Amino acid sequence: MLTRQRRFAASLADPADRRIYRMHMCGLCHTLAGRYGPGSQLLTGYETILLNMLTGAQQPHPPAPVARRCPINPLLKVPANHDAASRFAAAAAVALAHAGFADHVQDSRGRDLGARLVCRALERPRRAAYRDLDALGFDTGVFVRLPAEQGAAEQYDLLDPAAPAARAAAALFAMTAHLAGCPQNAGPLAAAGAAYGAYLYLLDAYHDYARDRARGHYNPLRRFGPAERGGPPG
């Protein structure tokens, strides 16, 4: 995961863009390791790097980087942001990871042993992340309600299965505006976040389609597959 993100940073043509991206990537990675324990930095992802960057982008002055020892390579010091933006992004990364694996458990009706083990391993970091989100003023009920909302949306064909993910992403994007002291941006960012959350949900379903179909797990795209439409199996 981190290797792909480092490659993405290296692919940015503008040196200033590379510095900004790496500062927020390293800020998120360092905060994850520092607040939620060794191994948590593996939860560094594009989506939560984006949350970190969104908060900083709305502030009148860019965050001042702090030299931090890299959790992956302790011999290396890297510039990283170390502020409310990185704390919010790190807590969101843990909460989203736990919610994602819990969804895999739910979709498999508890048969996905790997997802169950990861959920158990993430339980203590999840509780710490919820405390951090509460302290920042974010409604953690968004994550508490997510499994039930997702289960209901996936059970009834008339409901949009991407809607719960869209609502959660909308709340996360809007929160960056409040952290940056720009509440006027909350509405537009919530709309952008909703679209982004729905897109990520469907992209995840696309990538998991073959595995879910082979295992008999829920996938929102299965209703459009050849066998589900009455045609020959694909």
PDB file of C-alpha atoms in Angstrom, residues 47 50-51 54 88 92 96 138 142-143 146 149-150 162-177 186-201:
ATOM      1  CA  GLU A  47      -8.624   8.394   0.569  1.00  0.00           C
ATOM      2  CA  LEU A  50      -6.917  13.241   0.563  1.00  0.00           C
ATOM      3  CA  LEU A  51      -8.730  14.129   3.805  1.00  0.00           C
ATOM      4  CA  LEU A  54      -8.266  18.837   1.991  1.00  0.00           C
ATOM      5  CA  PHE A  88      -8.439  13.539  11.858  1.00  0.00           C
ATOM      6  CA  ALA A  92     -10.734   8.264  10.016  1.00  0.00           C
ATOM      7  CA  LEU A  96     -12.913   3.259   7.874  1.00  0.00           C
ATOM      8  CA  PHE A 138     -16.784  14.618  14.550  1.00  0.00           C
ATOM      9  CA  VAL A 142     -21.602   7.968  11.320  1.00  0.00           C
ATOM     10  CA  PHE A 143     -19.469   4.846  11.776  1.00  0.00           C
ATOM     11  CA  LEU A 146     -22.848   2.335   9.095  1.00  0.00           C
ATOM     12  CA  GLU A 149     -27.458   1.068   7.305  1.00  0.00           C
ATOM     13  CA  GLN A 150     -25.313  -0.938   4.912  1.00  0.00           C
ATOM     14  CA  ALA A 162     -23.921   2.886  -2.161  1.00  0.00           C
ATOM     15  CA  ALA A 163     -25.904   5.409  -0.081  1.00  0.00           C
ATOM     16  CA  PRO A 164     -24.396   4.569   3.363  1.00  0.00           C
ATOM     17  CA  ALA A 165     -20.842   4.932   2.042  1.00  0.00           C
ATOM     18  CA  ALA A 166     -21.858   8.168   0.331  1.00  0.00           C
ATOM     19  CA  ARG A 167     -23.250   9.594   3.579  1.00  0.00           C
ATOM     20  CA  ALA A 168     -20.137   8.648   5.544  1.00  0.00           C
ATOM     21  CA  ALA A 169     -17.822  10.221   2.961  1.00  0.00           C
ATOM     22  CA  ALA A 170     -19.994  13.347   2.854  1.00  0.00           C
ATOM     23  CA  ALA A 171     -19.625  13.759   6.626  1.00  0.00           C
ATOM     24  CA  LEU A 172     -15.850  13.241   6.448  1.00  0.00           C
ATOM     25  CA  PHE A 173     -15.370  15.762   3.642  1.00  0.00           C
ATOM     26  CA  ALA A 174     -17.573  18.320   5.381  1.00  0.00           C
ATOM     27  CA  MET A 175     -15.574  17.895   8.589  1.00  0.00           C
ATOM     28  CA  THR A 176     -12.417  19.090   6.836  1.00  0.00           C
ATOM     29  CA  ALA A 177     -14.112  22.466   6.327  1.00  0.00           C
ATOM     30  CA  ALA A 186     -19.000  22.243   4.234  1.00  0.00           C
ATOM     31  CA  GLY A 187     -21.958  22.013   1.847  1.00  0.00           C
ATOM     32  CA  PRO A 188     -20.009  21.777  -1.419  1.00  0.00           C
ATOM     33  CA  LEU A 189     -17.497  19.403   0.154  1.00  0.00           C
ATOM     34  CA  ALA A 190     -20.291  17.171   1.476  1.00  0.00           C
ATOM     35  CA  ALA A 191     -21.690  16.914  -2.063  1.00  0.00           C
ATOM     36  CA  ALA A 192     -18.258  16.067  -3.458  1.00  0.00           C
ATOM     37  CA  GLY A 193     -17.685  13.561  -0.657  1.00  0.00           C
ATOM     38  CA  ALA A 194     -20.997  11.816  -1.308  1.00  0.00           C
ATOM     39  CA  ALA A 195     -20.119  11.311  -4.965  1.00  0.00           C
ATOM     40  CA  TYR A 196     -16.630  10.137  -4.047  1.00  0.00           C
ATOM     41  CA  GLY A 197     -17.915   7.702  -1.419  1.00  0.00           C
ATOM     42  CA  ALA A 198     -20.408   6.148  -3.853  1.00  0.00           C
ATOM     43  CA  TYR A 199     -17.680   5.844  -6.475  1.00  0.00           C
ATOM     44  CA  LEU A 200     -15.312   4.083  -4.053  1.00  0.00           C
ATOM     45  CA  TYR A 201     -18.046   1.698  -2.922  1.00  0.00           C
TER      46      TYR A 201
END
